[in-house]
Coordinates of C-alpha atoms and ligand atoms in Angstrom, one line a residue:
M1 CA 35.1 8.4 6.4
T2 CA 32.3 7.9 3.7
T3 CA 30.5 4.8 2.3
K4 CA 31.9 2.7 -0.5
T5 CA 30.7 3.3 -4.0
I6 CA 32.7 0.9 -5.7
A7 CA 30.7 -2.2 -6.2
G8 CA 33.4 -4.8 -5.1
K9 CA 31.7 -8.2 -4.9
F10 CA 28.8 -6.9 -6.7
E11 CA 30.2 -6.0 -9.9
E12 CA 28.6 -8.8 -11.6
L13 CA 25.2 -8.0 -10.0
F14 CA 23.6 -6.7 -13.1
P15 CA 23.3 -9.3 -16.0
N16 CA 24.2 -9.3 -19.6
Q17 CA 21.0 -9.7 -21.8
N18 CA 21.7 -13.3 -22.6
D19 CA 21.8 -14.3 -18.9
I20 CA 18.0 -13.3 -18.5
P21 CA 16.0 -16.5 -18.7
E22 CA 13.8 -16.7 -21.5
K23 CA 10.6 -16.7 -19.6
F24 CA 11.6 -13.2 -18.1
Q25 CA 13.3 -11.6 -21.2
F26 CA 11.6 -8.1 -21.5
A27 CA 11.2 -7.9 -25.2
N28 CA 8.7 -5.1 -26.1
P29 CA 8.5 -1.9 -24.3
V30 CA 4.9 -0.8 -23.5
E31 CA 4.2 2.6 -25.0
Q32 CA 1.1 3.5 -23.1
R33 CA -1.0 6.2 -24.5
E34 CA -4.4 5.0 -23.1
Y35 CA -6.2 6.2 -20.2
L36 CA -9.8 5.4 -18.9
I37 CA -12.3 8.1 -18.7
N38 CA -16.1 7.9 -18.7
G39 CA -16.3 4.3 -19.8
E40 CA -13.9 4.8 -22.7
I41 CA -10.2 4.1 -23.3
V42 CA -9.0 7.6 -24.7
K43 CA -5.8 7.9 -26.5
W44 CA -3.6 10.6 -25.2
E45 CA -1.9 12.8 -27.8
G46 CA 0.1 15.1 -25.4
P47 CA 3.5 14.4 -23.7
V48 CA 4.6 11.0 -22.3
K49 CA 7.2 10.0 -19.8
D50 CA 9.7 7.1 -20.2
V51 CA 9.4 4.3 -17.7
F52 CA 12.6 2.6 -16.7
S53 CA 13.2 -0.4 -14.5
P54 CA 15.4 -0.5 -11.6
V55 CA 17.2 -3.2 -13.3
F56 CA 20.4 -2.5 -15.4
I57 CA 21.9 -4.5 -18.3
N58 CA 25.5 -5.0 -18.7
E59 CA 26.4 -4.1 -22.1
N60 CA 30.2 -4.8 -22.8
G61 CA 31.1 -3.5 -19.2
T62 CA 28.7 -0.5 -19.5
L63 CA 25.6 -0.6 -17.2
K64 CA 22.5 0.6 -18.9
R65 CA 19.0 1.0 -17.3
I66 CA 16.3 -1.1 -19.1
R67 CA 13.6 1.0 -20.6
L68 CA 10.2 -0.5 -20.1
G69 CA 8.2 2.0 -22.2
S70 CA 6.3 5.1 -21.6
Q71 CA 3.2 6.4 -19.8
P72 CA 0.9 9.6 -20.5
V73 CA 1.4 12.6 -18.8
L74 CA -2.1 14.0 -18.5
D75 CA -2.8 17.8 -17.9
R76 CA -5.2 19.4 -15.6
N77 CA -8.0 19.6 -18.2
A78 CA -7.8 15.9 -18.6
A79 CA -8.1 15.3 -14.9
A80 CA -10.9 17.8 -14.9
K81 CA -12.6 15.5 -17.5
A82 CA -12.2 12.5 -15.3
L83 CA -13.7 14.3 -12.4
D84 CA -16.7 15.3 -14.5
A85 CA -17.1 11.7 -15.7
A86 CA -17.0 10.5 -12.0
R87 CA -19.3 13.1 -10.7
A88 CA -21.8 12.5 -13.6
S89 CA -21.8 8.8 -12.9
Y90 CA -22.4 9.5 -9.1
D91 CA -25.0 12.0 -10.1
N92 CA -25.2 13.5 -6.6
G93 CA -26.0 9.9 -5.2
R94 CA -28.7 9.3 -8.0
G95 CA -26.5 7.4 -10.4
E96 CA -27.0 3.6 -11.5
W97 CA -23.9 2.4 -9.6
A98 CA -24.7 4.4 -6.4
T99 CA -28.3 3.2 -6.2
M100 CA -27.6 -0.4 -7.5
S101 CA -28.4 -3.1 -5.1
I102 CA -25.6 -4.7 -3.1
K103 CA -26.2 -8.2 -4.9
K104 CA -25.8 -6.8 -8.4
R105 CA -22.7 -4.7 -7.5
I106 CA -21.3 -8.0 -6.1
D107 CA -22.1 -9.5 -9.5
H108 CA -20.1 -6.9 -11.4
M109 CA -17.1 -7.3 -9.0
V110 CA -17.1 -11.1 -9.3
N111 CA -17.0 -10.7 -13.1
F112 CA -14.2 -8.1 -12.9
T113 CA -12.2 -10.7 -10.6
R114 CA -12.7 -13.4 -12.9
R115 CA -11.2 -11.5 -15.9
M116 CA -8.5 -10.0 -13.7
K117 CA -7.2 -13.5 -12.8
E118 CA -6.6 -14.1 -16.6
K119 CA -4.1 -11.2 -16.7
R120 CA -2.0 -12.6 -13.8
D121 CA 1.2 -13.4 -15.8
E122 CA 1.2 -9.9 -17.6
V123 CA 0.6 -7.9 -14.2
V124 CA 3.2 -10.1 -12.4
Q125 CA 5.8 -9.8 -14.9
M126 CA 5.4 -5.9 -15.1
L127 CA 5.3 -5.6 -11.4
M128 CA 8.5 -7.3 -11.2
W129 CA 10.3 -5.3 -13.9
E130 CA 8.9 -1.9 -12.8
I131 CA 9.7 -2.0 -9.1
G132 CA 12.2 -4.7 -8.8
K133 CA 10.1 -6.9 -6.5
S134 CA 11.1 -10.5 -6.6
F135 CA 9.1 -12.7 -8.9
S136 CA 7.8 -14.9 -6.1
D137 CA 6.8 -11.8 -4.0
S138 CA 5.3 -10.3 -7.3
Q139 CA 3.2 -13.3 -7.7
K140 CA 2.2 -13.3 -4.0
E141 CA 1.1 -9.6 -4.3
F142 CA -1.3 -10.5 -7.3
D143 CA -2.7 -13.6 -5.4
R144 CA -3.1 -11.5 -2.2
T145 CA -5.0 -8.9 -4.1
I146 CA -7.4 -11.5 -5.7
D147 CA -7.9 -12.9 -2.0
Y148 CA -8.6 -9.5 -0.7
I149 CA -11.2 -9.0 -3.4
N150 CA -12.8 -12.2 -2.7
D151 CA -12.8 -11.6 1.2
T152 CA -14.2 -8.1 0.4
I153 CA -17.2 -9.7 -1.5
E154 CA -17.9 -12.1 1.5
S155 CA -17.4 -9.4 4.1
L156 CA -19.9 -7.2 2.2
K157 CA -22.5 -10.0 2.1
T158 CA -22.3 -10.3 5.8
L159 CA -22.6 -6.6 6.2
D160 CA -25.5 -6.7 3.9
R161 CA -27.2 -9.7 5.5
D162 CA -26.8 -8.0 9.1
S163 CA -28.5 -5.0 7.5
S164 CA -31.3 -6.9 5.8
R165 CA -34.0 -6.2 8.5
I166 CA -36.2 -3.6 9.6
Q167 CA -35.9 -2.7 13.4
K168 CA -38.5 -1.2 15.6
V169 CA -37.4 1.2 18.3
Q170 CA -39.5 3.4 20.4
G171 CA -42.2 3.5 18.0
L172 CA -40.2 3.9 14.9
Y173 CA -39.4 1.4 12.1
A174 CA -35.9 1.8 10.6
Q175 CA -33.7 0.1 8.3
I176 CA -30.0 1.0 8.5
R177 CA -27.6 0.5 5.9
R178 CA -24.2 1.9 4.6
G179 CA -24.3 4.1 1.6
P180 CA -21.5 5.6 -0.6
L181 CA -19.6 8.8 0.1
G182 CA -19.5 10.3 -3.6
V183 CA -16.3 10.5 -5.7
V184 CA -13.1 9.0 -4.3
L185 CA -9.7 10.0 -5.4
C186 CA -7.5 6.9 -5.0
M187 CA -3.7 7.2 -5.1
G188 CA -1.5 4.1 -4.3
P189 CA 2.1 3.6 -3.3
Y190 CA 4.9 2.3 -5.4
N191 CA 6.1 -0.5 -3.0
Y192 CA 2.7 -2.4 -3.3
P193 CA 1.5 -0.8 -6.5
L194 CA -1.4 -3.4 -7.0
N195 CA -2.2 -4.7 -3.6
E196 CA -2.4 -1.6 -1.4
T197 CA -4.1 0.3 -4.1
Y198 CA -6.7 -2.3 -4.8
C199 CA -7.2 -2.4 -0.9
N200 CA -8.8 0.9 -1.3
L201 CA -10.1 1.1 -4.8
I202 CA -12.1 -2.1 -4.5
P203 CA -14.0 -1.4 -1.3
A204 CA -14.4 2.1 -2.4
L205 CA -16.1 0.9 -5.7
I206 CA -18.3 -1.9 -4.3
M207 CA -19.7 0.5 -1.7
G208 CA -21.1 2.6 -4.6
N209 CA -18.7 5.3 -4.9
S210 CA -17.1 6.5 -8.2
V211 CA -13.4 6.5 -8.3
I212 CA -10.6 8.3 -9.9
F213 CA -7.4 6.4 -9.8
K214 CA -3.9 7.7 -10.1
P215 CA -1.0 5.4 -9.8
A216 CA 2.2 6.1 -7.9
K217 CA 5.3 7.3 -9.6
Y218 CA 6.7 3.8 -10.0
G219 CA 4.4 0.7 -10.8
V220 CA 2.3 2.2 -13.5
L221 CA 2.4 0.1 -16.5
L222 CA 1.4 -3.0 -14.4
H223 CA -2.2 -1.6 -14.4
R224 CA -2.5 -1.3 -18.3
P225 CA -3.6 -4.8 -18.9
L226 CA -6.6 -4.2 -16.6
L227 CA -7.9 -1.1 -18.0
E228 CA -10.3 -2.8 -20.5
I229 CA -11.6 -5.1 -17.8
F230 CA -12.4 -2.1 -15.6
R231 CA -14.0 -0.5 -18.6
D232 CA -16.3 -3.5 -19.2
S233 CA -17.1 -4.5 -15.7
F234 CA -18.5 -1.1 -14.3
P235 CA -21.0 1.4 -15.5
K236 CA -19.5 4.3 -17.5
G237 CA -17.6 7.0 -15.4
V238 CA -17.7 4.8 -12.1
I239 CA -13.9 4.1 -12.6
N240 CA -11.4 6.5 -14.1
F241 CA -7.6 6.1 -14.5
I242 CA -5.6 9.2 -14.9
Y243 CA -1.8 9.5 -15.0
G244 CA 0.9 12.3 -14.7
D245 CA 2.3 14.8 -12.4
G246 CA 0.5 15.0 -9.0
A247 CA 0.4 18.7 -8.7
E248 CA -1.2 19.1 -12.3
T249 CA -3.7 16.2 -11.8
S250 CA -4.4 15.3 -8.2
G251 CA -3.9 19.1 -7.2
T252 CA -6.6 20.1 -9.7
L253 CA -9.0 17.5 -8.5
M254 CA -8.6 18.3 -4.8
A255 CA -8.8 22.2 -5.4
S256 CA -12.1 21.7 -7.2
G257 CA -13.8 20.7 -4.1
K258 CA -15.4 18.0 -5.6
I259 CA -13.6 15.0 -4.2
D260 CA -15.6 13.6 -1.3
C261 CA -12.9 11.2 -0.2
L262 CA -9.1 10.9 -0.5
A263 CA -7.6 7.6 -0.4
F264 CA -3.9 8.0 -0.3
I265 CA -0.9 5.9 0.6
G266 CA 2.3 7.9 0.7
T267 CA 4.0 10.6 2.7
S268 CA 2.3 12.8 5.3
R269 CA 3.8 15.8 3.5
V270 CA 2.0 15.0 0.4
A271 CA -1.2 14.1 2.1
N272 CA -1.3 17.4 4.1
I273 CA -0.5 19.5 0.8
L274 CA -3.5 17.4 -1.0
K275 CA -5.9 18.0 1.9
K276 CA -5.2 21.6 2.3
Q277 CA -6.0 22.0 -1.4
H278 CA -9.7 21.1 -0.8
P279 CA -11.7 24.3 -0.1
N280 CA -14.1 22.4 2.1
P281 CA -12.1 20.2 4.4
N282 CA -15.1 19.3 6.5
R283 CA -16.6 17.4 3.6
L284 CA -13.6 15.4 2.9
R285 CA -13.2 12.0 4.3
G286 CA -9.9 10.5 4.3
A287 CA -8.2 7.0 4.3
L288 CA -4.5 7.6 4.7
G289 CA -1.5 5.2 5.0
L290 CA 1.6 7.4 5.8
E291 CA 5.1 6.8 7.0
A292 CA 6.1 4.8 10.0
K293 CA 9.4 4.1 11.9
N294 CA 8.7 0.9 13.7
P295 CA 11.0 -0.2 16.4
A296 CA 12.1 -3.6 17.2
I297 CA 13.0 -3.7 21.0
I298 CA 15.1 -6.6 21.7
L299 CA 15.2 -7.5 25.5
A300 CA 18.1 -9.3 27.4
D301 CA 16.3 -12.5 27.3
A302 CA 15.3 -12.6 23.7
E303 CA 15.6 -15.9 21.9
L304 CA 18.3 -15.0 19.5
D305 CA 17.9 -17.2 16.4
M306 CA 14.2 -16.4 16.1
T307 CA 14.9 -12.7 16.9
V308 CA 17.6 -12.5 14.2
S309 CA 15.4 -14.2 11.6
E310 CA 12.4 -12.1 12.4
V311 CA 14.5 -8.7 12.4
I312 CA 15.9 -9.7 9.1
T313 CA 12.5 -10.2 7.4
G314 CA 11.2 -7.3 9.3
S315 CA 13.9 -5.0 8.1
L316 CA 14.8 -6.3 4.7
S317 CA 11.7 -7.6 2.9
F318 CA 11.5 -5.9 -0.3
N319 CA 14.7 -4.2 0.8
G320 CA 13.0 -2.5 3.8
Q321 CA 10.6 -0.7 1.3
R322 CA 7.4 -1.4 3.4
C323 CA 5.6 0.9 5.5
T324 CA 5.6 -1.8 8.3
A325 CA 9.4 -2.4 8.1
L326 CA 11.4 -2.5 11.1
K327 CA 13.2 0.8 10.8
I328 CA 15.0 1.2 14.0
I329 CA 16.4 -1.6 16.3
F330 CA 16.8 -1.1 19.9
V331 CA 18.9 -4.0 21.5
H332 CA 19.7 -4.5 25.2
E333 CA 23.4 -3.8 25.9
S334 CA 23.7 -7.3 27.5
I335 CA 23.1 -9.2 24.2
S336 CA 23.8 -6.6 21.6
K337 CA 27.2 -8.0 20.7
K338 CA 25.7 -11.6 20.2
F339 CA 22.8 -10.2 18.4
L340 CA 25.0 -8.1 16.1
D341 CA 27.3 -10.9 15.3
K342 CA 24.4 -13.1 14.4
F343 CA 22.5 -10.5 12.5
C344 CA 25.4 -9.4 10.4
S345 CA 26.6 -12.9 9.6
K346 CA 23.0 -13.8 8.5
I347 CA 22.8 -10.5 6.2
A348 CA 26.2 -11.5 4.5
Q349 CA 24.4 -14.8 3.5
L350 CA 21.3 -13.1 1.9
K351 CA 21.1 -13.5 -1.8
A352 CA 21.5 -10.3 -3.8
G353 CA 20.6 -10.5 -7.5
M354 CA 17.7 -9.9 -10.0
P355 CA 14.2 -10.3 -9.1
W356 CA 13.6 -13.1 -11.2
E357 CA 16.4 -15.2 -9.3
E358 CA 15.2 -18.0 -7.0
N359 CA 15.4 -17.0 -3.4
V360 CA 16.6 -13.6 -4.1
M361 CA 16.1 -11.3 -1.1
L362 CA 18.1 -8.1 -2.1
T363 CA 17.2 -6.4 -5.4
P364 CA 17.7 -3.0 -7.1
L365 CA 15.6 -0.2 -5.8
P366 CA 13.0 1.6 -8.1
E367 CA 13.3 5.2 -6.8
K368 CA 15.4 7.6 -8.8
G369 CA 18.1 8.9 -6.4
K370 CA 17.2 6.4 -3.7
T371 CA 20.8 4.9 -3.2
E372 CA 22.2 8.6 -3.1
Y373 CA 19.6 9.4 -0.5
L374 CA 20.5 6.3 1.7
K375 CA 24.2 6.9 1.2
E376 CA 23.4 10.7 2.5
L377 CA 21.9 9.1 5.6
I378 CA 24.9 6.8 6.1
D379 CA 27.4 9.5 5.6
D380 CA 25.6 11.7 8.1
A381 CA 25.5 9.0 10.8
L382 CA 29.2 8.0 10.1
A383 CA 30.3 11.8 10.5
K384 CA 28.5 11.9 13.7
G385 CA 30.2 8.7 15.2
A386 CA 28.2 5.7 14.0
K387 CA 29.9 2.6 12.4
V388 CA 28.8 0.3 9.7
A389 CA 28.9 -3.1 11.4
N390 CA 28.6 -5.5 8.5
E391 CA 30.9 -6.5 5.6
N392 CA 29.8 -4.6 2.3
G393 CA 27.3 -2.7 4.2
G394 CA 26.2 0.3 2.1
T395 CA 28.0 -0.7 -0.9
V396 CA 26.2 0.7 -3.8
L397 CA 26.0 -0.2 -7.6
E398 CA 23.6 2.1 -9.4
S399 CA 20.2 1.2 -8.2
F400 CA 21.4 -1.5 -5.9
M401 CA 22.5 -0.9 -2.2
F402 CA 23.7 -3.9 0.1
P403 CA 22.0 -3.4 3.3
A404 CA 24.2 -1.3 5.9
V405 CA 23.8 -2.1 9.6
L406 CA 24.6 1.1 11.6
T407 CA 25.8 0.9 15.2
G408 CA 26.3 3.8 17.6
V409 CA 23.3 5.7 16.3
N410 CA 21.9 8.6 18.4
S411 CA 19.4 11.2 18.1
E412 CA 21.7 13.6 16.5
M413 CA 21.6 11.6 13.2
R414 CA 19.0 11.7 10.5
I415 CA 18.6 7.9 10.3
Y416 CA 17.3 8.3 14.1
H417 CA 14.3 10.2 12.8
E418 CA 13.9 9.8 9.1
E419 CA 12.0 7.0 7.6
Q420 CA 14.8 5.5 5.4
F421 CA 12.4 3.2 3.4
G422 CA 15.3 1.1 2.2
P423 CA 18.1 -1.2 3.3
V424 CA 19.8 0.8 6.1
I425 CA 19.3 -0.6 9.5
P426 CA 20.2 1.5 12.5
V427 CA 20.8 -0.2 15.8
I428 CA 20.9 1.3 19.3
E429 CA 22.0 -0.3 22.5
F430 CA 19.7 0.3 25.5
K431 CA 20.3 -0.2 29.2
D432 CA 16.9 1.0 30.5
I433 CA 13.7 -0.1 29.0
N434 CA 12.5 3.6 29.0
E435 CA 15.0 4.6 26.4
P436 CA 13.1 2.8 23.4
I437 CA 9.7 3.8 25.1
E438 CA 10.8 7.3 25.1
Y439 CA 11.8 7.1 21.6
M440 CA 8.3 6.0 20.7
V441 CA 6.6 8.6 22.9
K442 CA 8.7 11.5 21.1
S443 CA 8.4 10.0 17.5
N444 CA 5.9 11.5 15.0
Y445 CA 4.9 8.1 14.0
G446 CA 2.8 5.5 15.7
Q447 CA 2.1 2.5 13.5
Q448 CA 3.5 -0.8 15.2
V449 CA 6.3 -2.1 17.4
S450 CA 8.0 -5.5 17.6
V451 CA 9.1 -6.8 21.3
F452 CA 11.4 -9.8 21.6
G453 CA 11.8 -11.4 24.8
S454 CA 10.9 -14.5 26.9
D455 CA 9.8 -13.2 30.1
S456 CA 5.9 -12.8 30.3
D457 CA 6.0 -10.5 33.1
E458 CA 8.3 -8.1 31.5
I459 CA 6.3 -8.4 28.1
A460 CA 3.1 -7.9 29.9
H461 CA 4.6 -4.7 31.6
M462 CA 5.3 -3.3 28.2
I463 CA 2.2 -4.1 26.5
D464 CA -0.1 -1.9 28.3
P465 CA 1.8 1.3 27.6
L466 CA 2.8 0.3 24.1
V467 CA -0.8 -0.3 22.8
N468 CA -1.3 3.3 23.5
Q469 CA 1.7 4.5 21.5
V470 CA 1.1 2.3 18.3
C471 CA -1.8 0.3 16.9
R472 CA -0.3 -3.1 16.8
V473 CA 2.3 -4.7 19.3
N474 CA 4.1 -7.7 17.9
I475 CA 5.5 -10.1 20.3
N476 CA 8.6 -12.0 19.0
S477 CA 7.1 -11.3 15.3
Q478 CA 8.1 -8.7 12.8
C479 CA 5.6 -5.8 12.2
Q480 CA 3.3 -6.7 9.3
R481 CA -0.2 -5.5 7.8
G482 CA -1.5 -8.9 7.4
P483 CA -3.7 -11.0 7.9
D484 CA -5.9 -8.5 5.8
V485 CA -8.8 -9.2 8.3
F486 CA -6.7 -7.6 11.2
P487 CA -7.2 -3.8 11.5
F488 CA -4.3 -1.8 9.7
N489 CA -3.9 1.8 11.1
G490 CA -1.5 4.0 12.9
R491 CA -1.3 7.0 15.2
K492 CA 0.0 10.4 14.9
D493 CA 1.4 11.0 11.3
S494 CA 1.4 7.2 10.5
A495 CA -2.2 7.1 9.2
E496 CA -5.8 8.3 9.2
G497 CA -8.6 5.8 9.4
T498 CA -8.5 2.1 9.9
L499 CA -8.4 -0.4 7.0
S500 CA -8.9 -4.3 7.0
V501 CA -11.2 -6.2 4.8
S502 CA -14.3 -5.3 6.8
D503 CA -13.1 -1.8 8.1
A504 CA -12.4 -0.7 4.6
L505 CA -16.0 -1.1 3.7
R506 CA -16.9 1.2 6.5
V507 CA -14.2 3.8 5.7
F508 CA -15.8 4.2 2.1
S509 CA -19.4 4.5 3.2
I510 CA -21.5 6.1 5.6
R511 CA -24.5 4.9 7.7
T512 CA -27.7 6.0 6.4
L513 CA -31.2 5.0 7.3
V514 CA -34.8 5.1 6.4
A515 CA -37.1 5.6 9.4
A516 CA -41.1 5.9 9.8
K517 CA -43.3 6.5 12.7
E518 CA -45.5 3.5 13.3
S519 CA -48.8 4.0 11.6
E520 CA -51.3 2.1 9.3
L521 CA -50.1 4.2 6.4
N522 CA -46.4 3.7 7.1
K523 CA -46.7 0.1 7.6
N524 CA -48.7 -0.4 4.3
I525 CA -46.0 1.6 2.4
I526 CA -43.2 -0.4 3.9
S527 CA -44.9 -3.6 3.4
E528 CA -45.6 -2.8 -0.4
I529 CA -42.0 -1.6 -1.1
L530 CA -40.7 -4.8 0.7
D531 CA -43.2 -7.2 -0.9
E532 CA -42.8 -5.9 -4.5
R533 CA -39.1 -5.2 -4.1
K534 CA -39.7 -1.6 -5.0
S535 CA -36.3 -0.3 -3.5
S536 CA -32.6 -1.6 -3.5
F537 CA -32.1 0.1 0.0
L538 CA -35.4 -0.7 1.8
S539 CA -35.3 -4.3 1.3
T540 CA -35.1 -7.5 3.4
D541 CA -33.6 -9.5 0.6
F542 CA -30.9 -12.0 2.0
I543 CA -27.8 -12.4 -0.1
L544 CA -26.9 -16.1 -0.2
Ligands
LIG1 O1 3.9 -0.7 3.0 C1 3.2 -1.1 3.6 C2 2.2 -2.3 3.7 O2 1.1 -2.1 4.0 C3 2.9 -3.4 4.4 O3 2.2 -4.7 4.2 O4 3.2 -5.8 6.0 O5 2.0 -7.1 4.4 O6 4.2 -5.9 3.9 P1 2.9 -5.8 4.6

């Protein structure tokens, strides 16, 4: 048995041009040739690549993918120029930005944020069109990013206030602050191309680093409206935007040995390639957000309605394209039938459609070849004895796939191990709680887990071993990154480093101090530096 490829009830999913509301019409493709290097927006004269939307248009019965424009495909020379610009601006820690006071850096960031907000509509519209994220979620992504920047500024003020004092220990005066690392290569993911990228880029910048940013494969043009604002808001060379093939651009940068920190969100396979290219791995710091296979464990006494609703949002928000998505469901055999009945009937009611439609949940997928990949996973599972439990499960129409709930899944199947990052939901019945726990012990991933149940004894018994398998145990709640002040990280191949509003400031900086033995001479020197505000670092100024 193979999965269905005919669209069935989804035949009408993609609109005619005229069905698209006026507000969302995509009239003018964006032919981007510009990139940002050394404080200048440079025009690229080399090759470009078309950018397509996951949305198709029905033209007299033929489905045609919407072309959104094109992006520059820079070569290694252009990437190397970005690196030169970043290094020159950092100037081995002597650059204007790296030595600027925190207060002044904050002023730059406040100015940037004010102007970024003015671009909300343009960015949101492009986000929606480029990755097929619903309009309301695209708006949320933009707003969450602005909140994140504002929270970062507040958190940095607190960090700075805590550091604005001289300590005296064992006859030594010292002031301890955090300083920048150097040049950060920042590469974001396609599923949160704005938010997750800026959750690295902004703290990296505000801590005084120089940054080279390369967008993911999808979700590229949405950054275009912000290029001028970046250019105007920071000293030249502090932020550089490059585009193009990863091996050609990021590979060149890593192999130069001149990247001090890699902030990467994507697969562990690519992260490992990038890290290995660096000739001095001991010098390279990292903030990596990688794959996950977060399980839901549904115990016999789970409250069903709430569980179903959490597992739906957990597994299908943005069509399951979240690193935190629930990607494998373990359900106790005593309630598996009831769970599956409710779960499948709720999935049948989810609204499939175009990203601009109100309350839409299921939308087309941006990655080229994604539905084919997901279909392979389904077919592999079916060939090994699994079943599609829900009506229309796995139905494909071009870039759209209706969610498939797979039952009878076992360890022989690819879906048991691979991170599907899409709307395929494997469900496994268990008798003994050690079965899902063993799965987690053996898994290559260790981000989060969701446990559903009512008995505090049983849940308490699970918490203690589970917190050592993953980094967040969610009780009767889906897995998620937020709130952004909570630590976000993972064990094994799921992450390196911990991010949160305050942790990110630490990840992109290093503690550094000024110390002096107590003596009249040193007291005088320190007093004069402080009184006359001669240093940005050695300073007791308190940011209000
Ligand atoms: O793709 C992974 C994201 O960090 C998930 O964030 O849990 O807020 O959707 P979220």
